[in-house]
Tab-separated table of C-alpha atoms in Angstrom:
chain	number	residue	atom	x	y	z
E	218	MET	CA	25.311	-5.320	-0.494
E	219	SER	CA	21.998	-6.452	-2.311
E	220	GLN	CA	18.996	-6.383	-0.556
E	221	ASP	CA	18.641	-10.536	-1.402
E	222	ASP	CA	22.002	-10.635	0.562
E	223	GLY	CA	21.103	-9.027	3.315
E	224	GLN	CA	17.640	-10.593	3.938
E	225	HIS	CA	19.997	-14.099	4.407
E	226	ASP	CA	22.316	-12.578	6.981
E	227	ILE	CA	19.662	-11.026	9.539
E	228	ALA	CA	16.895	-12.360	10.936
E	229	PRO	CA	13.425	-11.231	10.627
E	230	LEU	CA	11.488	-9.778	13.839
E	231	PRO	CA	7.729	-10.229	13.819
E	232	THR	CA	6.275	-6.981	12.864
E	233	ALA	CA	3.166	-5.091	11.943
E	234	GLU	CA	2.823	-4.087	8.361
E	235	LEU	CA	0.990	-0.258	8.570
E	236	HIS	CA	1.297	0.898	4.928
E	237	LEU	CA	0.827	-1.162	2.432
E	238	HIS	CA	-1.221	-0.909	-0.665
E	239	ILE	CA	-3.062	-4.170	-1.825
E	240	GLU	CA	-2.704	-3.000	-5.587
E	241	GLY	CA	0.916	-2.512	-5.136
E	242	THR	CA	1.791	-5.892	-4.228
E	243	LEU	CA	1.002	-6.859	-7.906
E	244	GLU	CA	3.713	-8.730	-9.238
E	245	PRO	CA	4.715	-8.756	-13.067
E	246	GLU	CA	4.309	-12.478	-13.200
E	247	LEU	CA	0.150	-12.004	-11.837
E	248	ALA	CA	-0.260	-8.880	-13.704
E	249	LEU	CA	0.168	-11.395	-16.982
E	250	ARG	CA	-1.513	-14.151	-15.945
E	251	LEU	CA	-4.869	-12.021	-14.953
E	252	ALA	CA	-4.393	-10.069	-18.045
E	253	ALA	CA	-4.452	-13.608	-20.033
E	254	ARG	CA	-7.568	-14.686	-17.458
E	255	ASN	CA	-9.454	-11.889	-17.601
E	256	ARG	CA	-8.850	-11.208	-21.841
E	257	VAL	CA	-7.133	-7.887	-20.475
E	258	PRO	CA	-4.544	-6.492	-23.826
E	259	LEU	CA	-1.806	-4.801	-21.743
E	260	ARG	CA	0.882	-2.304	-23.756
E	261	PHE	CA	3.654	-4.710	-23.045
E	262	GLY	CA	5.140	-7.390	-25.164
E	263	GLY	CA	6.164	-9.800	-22.203
E	264	LEU	CA	7.579	-10.103	-18.579
E	265	ASP	CA	11.067	-8.633	-19.369
E	266	GLU	CA	9.164	-5.307	-21.395
E	267	LEU	CA	6.751	-4.900	-18.195
E	268	ARG	CA	9.827	-5.314	-15.897
E	269	ARG	CA	11.556	-2.467	-17.819
E	270	ALA	CA	8.469	-0.170	-17.199
E	271	TYR	CA	8.981	-0.247	-13.542
E	272	ASP	CA	11.762	2.887	-13.617
E	273	PHE	CA	10.168	5.821	-11.993
E	274	ALA	CA	11.284	9.184	-12.636
E	275	ASP	CA	8.699	10.615	-9.459
E	276	LEU	CA	5.494	9.674	-7.949
E	277	GLN	CA	3.308	10.662	-10.872
E	278	SER	CA	5.126	8.271	-13.389
E	279	PHE	CA	4.531	5.289	-10.830
E	280	LEU	CA	1.239	6.206	-10.417
E	281	ASP	CA	0.379	6.584	-14.084
E	282	LEU	CA	2.138	2.455	-14.386
E	283	TYR	CA	-0.173	1.223	-10.993
E	284	TYR	CA	-3.403	2.326	-12.232
E	285	GLU	CA	-3.258	0.996	-15.844
E	286	LEU	CA	-1.942	-2.368	-14.322
E	287	SER	CA	-5.114	-2.309	-11.851
E	288	ALA	CA	-7.107	-2.940	-15.115
E	289	VAL	CA	-6.318	-6.723	-15.019
E	290	LEU	CA	-8.057	-7.050	-11.624
E	291	GLN	CA	-11.505	-7.352	-12.293
E	292	HIS	CA	-13.538	-10.229	-10.586
E	293	ARG	CA	-13.688	-10.905	-6.834
E	294	GLN	CA	-11.006	-13.776	-7.495
E	295	ASP	CA	-8.719	-11.380	-8.768
E	296	PHE	CA	-8.727	-9.519	-5.436
E	297	ALA	CA	-8.774	-12.826	-3.434
E	298	ASP	CA	-5.546	-13.796	-5.722
E	299	LEU	CA	-3.838	-10.806	-4.935
E	300	ALA	CA	-4.287	-10.763	-1.421
E	301	GLU	CA	-2.977	-14.486	-1.099
E	302	ALA	CA	0.014	-13.904	-2.854
E	303	TYR	CA	0.523	-10.819	-0.263
E	304	LEU	CA	-0.033	-12.825	2.578
E	305	ALA	CA	2.103	-15.747	1.621
E	306	ARG	CA	5.096	-13.200	0.969
E	307	ALA	CA	4.623	-10.883	3.926
E	308	GLU	CA	4.540	-14.352	6.472
E	309	ALA	CA	7.937	-15.168	5.260
E	310	GLN	CA	9.122	-11.676	5.755
E	311	GLY	CA	8.055	-11.307	9.638
E	312	VAL	CA	4.975	-9.781	9.317
E	313	ARG	CA	2.482	-10.894	11.710
E	314	HIS	CA	-0.223	-8.209	11.839
E	315	ALA	CA	-1.383	-6.282	8.499
E	316	GLU	CA	-3.415	-2.821	8.162
E	317	VAL	CA	-3.698	-2.629	4.233
E	318	PHE	CA	-4.804	0.010	2.073
E	319	VAL	CA	-7.318	-0.262	-0.481
E	320	ASP	CA	-8.338	2.322	-3.335
E	321	PRO	CA	-11.924	1.782	-3.819
E	322	GLN	CA	-12.476	4.756	-6.211
E	323	ALA	CA	-9.535	3.491	-8.420
E	324	HIS	CA	-11.859	0.624	-9.329
E	325	LEU	CA	-15.243	2.073	-9.256
E	326	ALA	CA	-14.097	4.459	-11.974
E	327	ARG	CA	-13.472	1.497	-14.058
E	328	GLY	CA	-16.639	-0.339	-13.442
E	329	VAL	CA	-15.719	-2.869	-10.940
E	330	PRO	CA	-18.491	-2.680	-8.066
E	331	LEU	CA	-16.803	-2.119	-4.502
E	332	GLU	CA	-18.575	-5.602	-3.215
E	333	VAL	CA	-16.477	-7.198	-5.760
E	334	VAL	CA	-13.278	-5.251	-4.103
E	335	LEU	CA	-13.924	-5.904	-0.925
E	336	GLU	CA	-15.586	-9.489	-0.870
E	337	GLY	CA	-12.694	-10.868	-3.342
E	338	LEU	CA	-10.055	-9.228	-0.210
E	339	GLY	CA	-11.921	-10.260	2.836
E	340	GLU	CA	-12.056	-14.199	1.275
E	341	ALA	CA	-8.203	-14.308	1.546
E	342	PHE	CA	-8.056	-11.975	4.837
E	343	ARG	CA	-10.364	-14.406	6.696
E	344	SER	CA	-8.314	-17.125	6.195
E	345	ALA	CA	-4.914	-15.296	6.826
E	346	GLU	CA	-4.478	-16.013	10.610
E	347	GLU	CA	-5.340	-19.720	9.854
E	348	ARG	CA	-3.100	-19.678	6.983
E	349	HIS	CA	0.032	-17.562	7.737
E	350	GLY	CA	-0.289	-16.181	11.096
E	351	ILE	CA	-1.306	-12.949	9.787
E	352	SER	CA	-4.435	-10.901	10.999
E	353	ALA	CA	-5.413	-8.455	8.447
E	354	ARG	CA	-7.512	-5.871	8.174
E	355	LEU	CA	-8.394	-2.869	5.587
E	356	ILE	CA	-7.927	0.636	5.596
E	357	ALA	CA	-9.953	2.315	2.671
E	358	CYS	CA	-8.137	5.452	1.055
E	359	PHE	CA	-9.975	8.000	-0.598
E	360	LEU	CA	-7.644	9.502	-3.615
E	361	ARG	CA	-6.712	13.007	-3.022
E	362	ASP	CA	-6.625	13.602	-6.521
E	363	ARG	CA	-10.290	13.148	-6.983
E	364	ASP	CA	-13.419	15.326	-6.297
E	365	PRO	CA	-13.930	15.282	-2.198
E	366	ALA	CA	-17.689	15.024	-2.807
E	367	GLU	CA	-16.444	11.636	-4.310
E	368	ALA	CA	-15.027	10.067	-1.240
E	369	GLU	CA	-18.357	11.315	0.836
E	370	ALA	CA	-20.536	9.563	-0.935
E	371	LEU	CA	-17.816	6.384	-0.668
E	372	LEU	CA	-17.814	6.328	3.088
E	373	PRO	CA	-21.471	5.292	4.033
E	374	ARG	CA	-21.011	2.411	1.357
E	375	LEU	CA	-18.121	1.245	3.805
E	376	LEU	CA	-19.935	1.000	6.372
E	377	PRO	CA	-21.867	-2.446	6.055
E	378	TYR	CA	-18.130	-3.830	6.053
E	379	ARG	CA	-17.108	-2.688	9.750
E	380	ASP	CA	-15.568	-6.095	10.360
E	381	LEU	CA	-12.867	-5.802	7.729
E	382	VAL	CA	-12.528	-1.765	6.881
E	383	ILE	CA	-11.506	-0.419	10.286
E	384	GLY	CA	-10.449	2.862	8.977
E	385	VAL	CA	-10.012	5.387	6.178
E	386	GLY	CA	-6.634	7.045	4.747
E	387	LEU	CA	-5.965	9.688	2.224
E	388	ASP	CA	-3.212	8.420	-1.006
E	389	SER	CA	-2.519	9.273	-4.140
E	390	ALA	CA	-0.343	12.334	-5.141
E	391	GLU	CA	0.203	14.902	-2.344
E	392	VAL	CA	1.237	17.777	-4.631
E	393	GLY	CA	-1.507	20.650	-4.482
E	394	ARG	CA	-3.683	18.939	-2.695
E	395	PRO	CA	-3.521	19.565	0.983
E	396	PRO	CA	-5.235	16.982	3.221
E	397	GLU	CA	-8.160	19.972	4.436
E	398	LEU	CA	-9.999	19.212	1.424
E	399	PHE	CA	-11.285	16.287	2.870
E	400	GLU	CA	-12.007	17.525	6.517
E	401	ARG	CA	-15.382	16.677	6.182
E	402	VAL	CA	-15.183	12.950	4.865
E	403	PHE	CA	-12.675	12.540	8.027
E	404	ALA	CA	-15.257	14.077	10.513
E	405	ARG	CA	-17.775	11.617	9.640
E	406	ALA	CA	-15.394	8.631	9.553
E	407	ALA	CA	-14.255	9.931	13.336
E	408	ASP	CA	-18.086	10.099	13.863
E	409	GLU	CA	-18.663	6.441	12.496
E	410	GLY	CA	-15.730	5.085	15.116
E	411	LEU	CA	-13.203	4.440	11.863
E	412	HIS	CA	-9.598	5.375	12.571
E	413	ARG	CA	-7.874	7.652	10.191
E	414	VAL	CA	-4.791	8.121	8.951
E	415	ALA	CA	-3.343	10.138	5.568
E	416	HIS	CA	-0.214	10.337	3.422
E	417	ALA	CA	1.342	13.700	4.467
E	418	GLY	CA	5.095	14.932	3.898
E	419	GLU	CA	6.467	12.324	1.377
E	420	GLU	CA	6.223	14.917	-1.646
E	421	GLY	CA	4.130	17.762	0.088
E	422	PRO	CA	5.866	20.284	2.664
E	423	PRO	CA	5.697	19.639	6.514
E	424	GLY	CA	2.435	21.868	6.399
E	425	TYR	CA	0.600	19.069	5.321
E	426	VAL	CA	1.339	16.615	8.068
E	427	THR	CA	0.302	19.646	10.113
E	428	ALA	CA	-2.836	19.773	8.506
E	429	ALA	CA	-3.431	16.022	8.812
E	430	LEU	CA	-3.305	16.172	12.685
E	431	ASP	CA	-5.431	19.336	12.909
E	432	ARG	CA	-7.820	19.504	10.382
E	433	LEU	CA	-7.890	15.526	9.340
E	434	GLY	CA	-7.921	14.439	13.288
E	435	VAL	CA	-5.850	11.390	11.984
E	436	GLU	CA	-3.640	9.083	14.274
E	437	ARG	CA	-0.792	8.251	12.048
E	438	VAL	CA	0.690	9.774	9.687
E	439	ASP	CA	1.864	7.969	6.432
E	440	HIS	CA	5.696	8.699	5.119
E	441	GLY	CA	5.972	12.053	6.971
E	442	ILE	CA	9.363	11.792	6.166
E	443	ARG	CA	9.688	15.883	5.805
E	444	CYS	CA	8.635	16.533	9.052
E	445	LEU	CA	12.303	16.721	9.731
E	446	GLU	CA	12.492	20.207	8.321
E	447	ASP	CA	10.386	21.455	10.761
E	448	PRO	CA	11.624	21.320	13.869
E	449	SER	CA	8.797	22.880	15.983
E	450	LEU	CA	6.590	19.625	14.073
E	451	VAL	CA	9.179	16.887	15.141
E	452	ALA	CA	8.679	18.343	18.751
E	453	ARG	CA	5.338	17.787	18.418
E	454	LEU	CA	5.012	14.792	16.924
E	455	ARG	CA	7.800	13.374	19.576
E	456	ASP	CA	5.680	14.814	22.637
E	457	GLU	CA	2.411	13.546	21.327
E	458	GLY	CA	3.868	10.108	20.412
E	459	VAL	CA	2.061	9.821	16.769
E	460	PRO	CA	3.241	7.330	14.621
E	461	LEU	CA	5.068	7.503	11.353
E	462	THR	CA	4.854	4.829	8.498
E	463	VAL	CA	8.000	5.405	6.639
E	464	CYS	CA	8.920	3.232	3.619
E	465	PRO	CA	12.867	3.486	2.982
E	466	LEU	CA	12.505	1.675	-0.688
E	467	SER	CA	9.773	3.453	-1.945
E	468	ASN	CA	11.379	6.858	-1.028
E	469	VAL	CA	14.472	5.823	-3.089
E	470	ALA	CA	12.492	4.895	-6.264
E	471	LEU	CA	10.295	7.904	-6.081
E	472	ARG	CA	13.283	10.229	-5.484
E	473	CYS	CA	12.140	11.532	-2.518
E	474	VAL	CA	15.163	10.325	-0.858
E	475	GLY	CA	18.545	10.217	-3.043
E	476	ARG	CA	20.328	7.479	-1.611
E	477	LEU	CA	19.098	4.985	0.981
E	478	ALA	CA	22.199	5.853	2.743
E	479	ASP	CA	20.750	9.202	3.153
E	480	HIS	CA	17.454	8.537	4.747
E	481	PRO	CA	15.906	9.963	7.717
E	482	LEU	CA	15.277	6.775	9.184
E	483	ARG	CA	18.028	7.232	11.812
E	484	ARG	CA	17.322	10.569	12.282
E	485	MET	CA	14.010	10.077	12.716
E	486	LEU	CA	14.893	7.025	15.761
E	487	ASP	CA	17.286	9.607	17.170
E	488	ALA	CA	14.777	12.313	17.593
E	489	GLY	CA	12.389	9.812	19.621
E	490	LEU	CA	9.969	9.339	16.745
E	491	VAL	CA	7.654	6.809	16.757
E	492	ALA	CA	8.873	5.570	13.289
E	493	THR	CA	7.793	1.938	11.680
E	494	VAL	CA	8.899	0.274	8.428
E	495	ASN	CA	6.940	-0.799	5.677
E	496	SER	CA	7.087	-1.642	2.060
E	497	ASP	CA	4.106	0.511	0.308
E	498	ASP	CA	3.984	-0.588	-2.830
E	499	PRO	CA	6.479	-3.475	-2.735
E	500	ALA	CA	6.157	-5.487	-6.244
E	501	TYR	CA	6.876	-1.747	-7.407
E	502	PHE	CA	9.711	-0.626	-5.596
E	503	GLY	CA	11.831	-3.906	-5.030
E	504	GLY	CA	10.661	-5.387	-1.829
E	505	TYR	CA	8.602	-6.695	1.160
E	506	LEU	CA	8.780	-5.560	4.513
E	507	HIS	CA	11.889	-7.198	6.012
E	508	ASP	CA	13.421	-6.607	2.630
E	509	ASN	CA	12.780	-3.038	3.461
E	510	VAL	CA	14.195	-3.619	7.196
E	511	ALA	CA	17.619	-5.614	5.459
E	512	ALA	CA	18.061	-2.801	3.112
E	513	VAL	CA	17.975	0.190	5.842
E	514	THR	CA	19.568	-1.908	8.202
E	515	HIS	CA	22.851	-2.015	5.882
E	516	ALA	CA	22.582	1.329	4.625
E	517	LEU	CA	22.339	3.321	8.151
E	518	GLY	CA	24.010	0.631	10.164
E	519	LEU	CA	21.023	-0.158	12.434
E	520	THR	CA	21.738	-2.124	15.531
E	521	LEU	CA	19.357	-4.952	16.566
E	522	GLN	CA	18.175	-2.823	19.388
E	523	GLU	CA	17.095	-0.111	16.826
E	524	ARG	CA	15.488	-3.205	14.588
E	525	ARG	CA	13.763	-4.199	17.692
E	526	ARG	CA	12.591	-0.675	17.995
E	527	LEU	CA	11.373	-0.539	15.022
E	528	ALA	CA	9.223	-3.344	15.263
E	529	GLU	CA	7.750	-2.866	18.113
E	530	ASN	CA	6.798	0.452	17.240
E	531	SER	CA	4.873	-1.083	14.380
E	532	PHE	CA	2.498	-2.812	17.249
E	533	ARG	CA	2.125	-0.133	19.450
E	534	ALA	CA	1.038	2.424	16.057
E	535	SER	CA	-1.462	-0.658	15.078
E	536	PHE	CA	-4.898	-0.736	15.465
E	537	LEU	CA	-4.993	-3.805	17.589
E	538	PRO	CA	-6.779	-4.371	21.271
E	539	GLU	CA	-4.107	-3.700	23.598
E	540	ASP	CA	-3.726	-7.683	24.624
E	541	ALA	CA	-2.889	-8.547	21.022
E	542	LYS	CA	-0.238	-5.482	21.128
E	543	GLN	CA	1.089	-7.147	24.076
E	544	ARG	CA	1.138	-10.877	22.579
E	545	HIS	CA	3.022	-9.393	19.951
E	546	LEU	CA	5.614	-7.195	21.755
E	547	SER	CA	6.281	-10.260	23.711
E	548	ALA	CA	6.742	-12.285	20.798
E	549	VAL	CA	9.605	-9.426	19.206
E	550	ALA	CA	11.176	-9.579	22.880
E	551	ALA	CA	11.616	-13.125	21.718
E	552	ALA	CA	13.075	-12.986	18.951
E	553	ALA	CA	15.200	-10.283	19.338
E	554	GLN	CA	16.655	-12.203	22.433
E	555	GLU	CA	17.262	-15.220	19.909
E	556	ALA	CA	18.704	-12.887	17.349
E	557	SER	CA	21.137	-11.667	19.991
E	558	THR	CA	22.768	-15.027	21.093
E	559	THR	CA	23.151	-16.066	17.523
């Protein structure tokens, strides 16, 4: 069954999206439109050729295209348009709160000022609740394939934007770049009261998850699917209630999982882990949040109660105030009750 079929026969539940790279929502149509607007030459002859480039052999081949297309993002309005396009899609997919990743270093490295990036995204986020019924904040990610000193220099520049930037993360290619390289900047972020998350255990080994917990003090683990290779780590994650932000379609697209039917999400739930479903880089991986939920529902045979649990996990794992979490949890319960009677 196609993802489109799955969407039509499964109603989305209210959900928080906790693993979403704003640059990864750059749909080919918008990329070409911004390239024309900003007179940025691309090596693709048109939309069809660009779409064919979205066939990745691994994480690095995806990142190469990802950063290449980011070149069309140059002005404040470009970032506002990018965020607005995501928010409109997310609203239709049941997203009611989003904690969105952004890669400031990737933009700074090509000469785009930090203020342009954050103020452009903030323009869309400030009206997101009124326009789309979505509360939205940013998590600024450090690029693990760059010098940690660069991340340390970036951190103080983020602090004036605390109303928008609620935390820091760690992303990009894992292999050979263990979390402890960024221990100092994460400690400083903690001292400033910022939340901390990190990609770990996607391509990297289970030990990277442990290092993210022990050396970086993360409150959530992004991906984390390889934790299942270490029973003691699984027990720790379960006992400590550490959330994991799982991205099923991304895992298949990047060959971390061979087939969706083999995805470890069901095993993670059965092990008592606080797993959530997210879309990662949906423009590149074939689906937004509910597309992911619908796809794994069909591939793994998830029940309504399991989908409700995933939605509840997402709000509990968010950095929202407790009263907001409870409000959203009540909405999930009401939507699940309605779904069970239709």
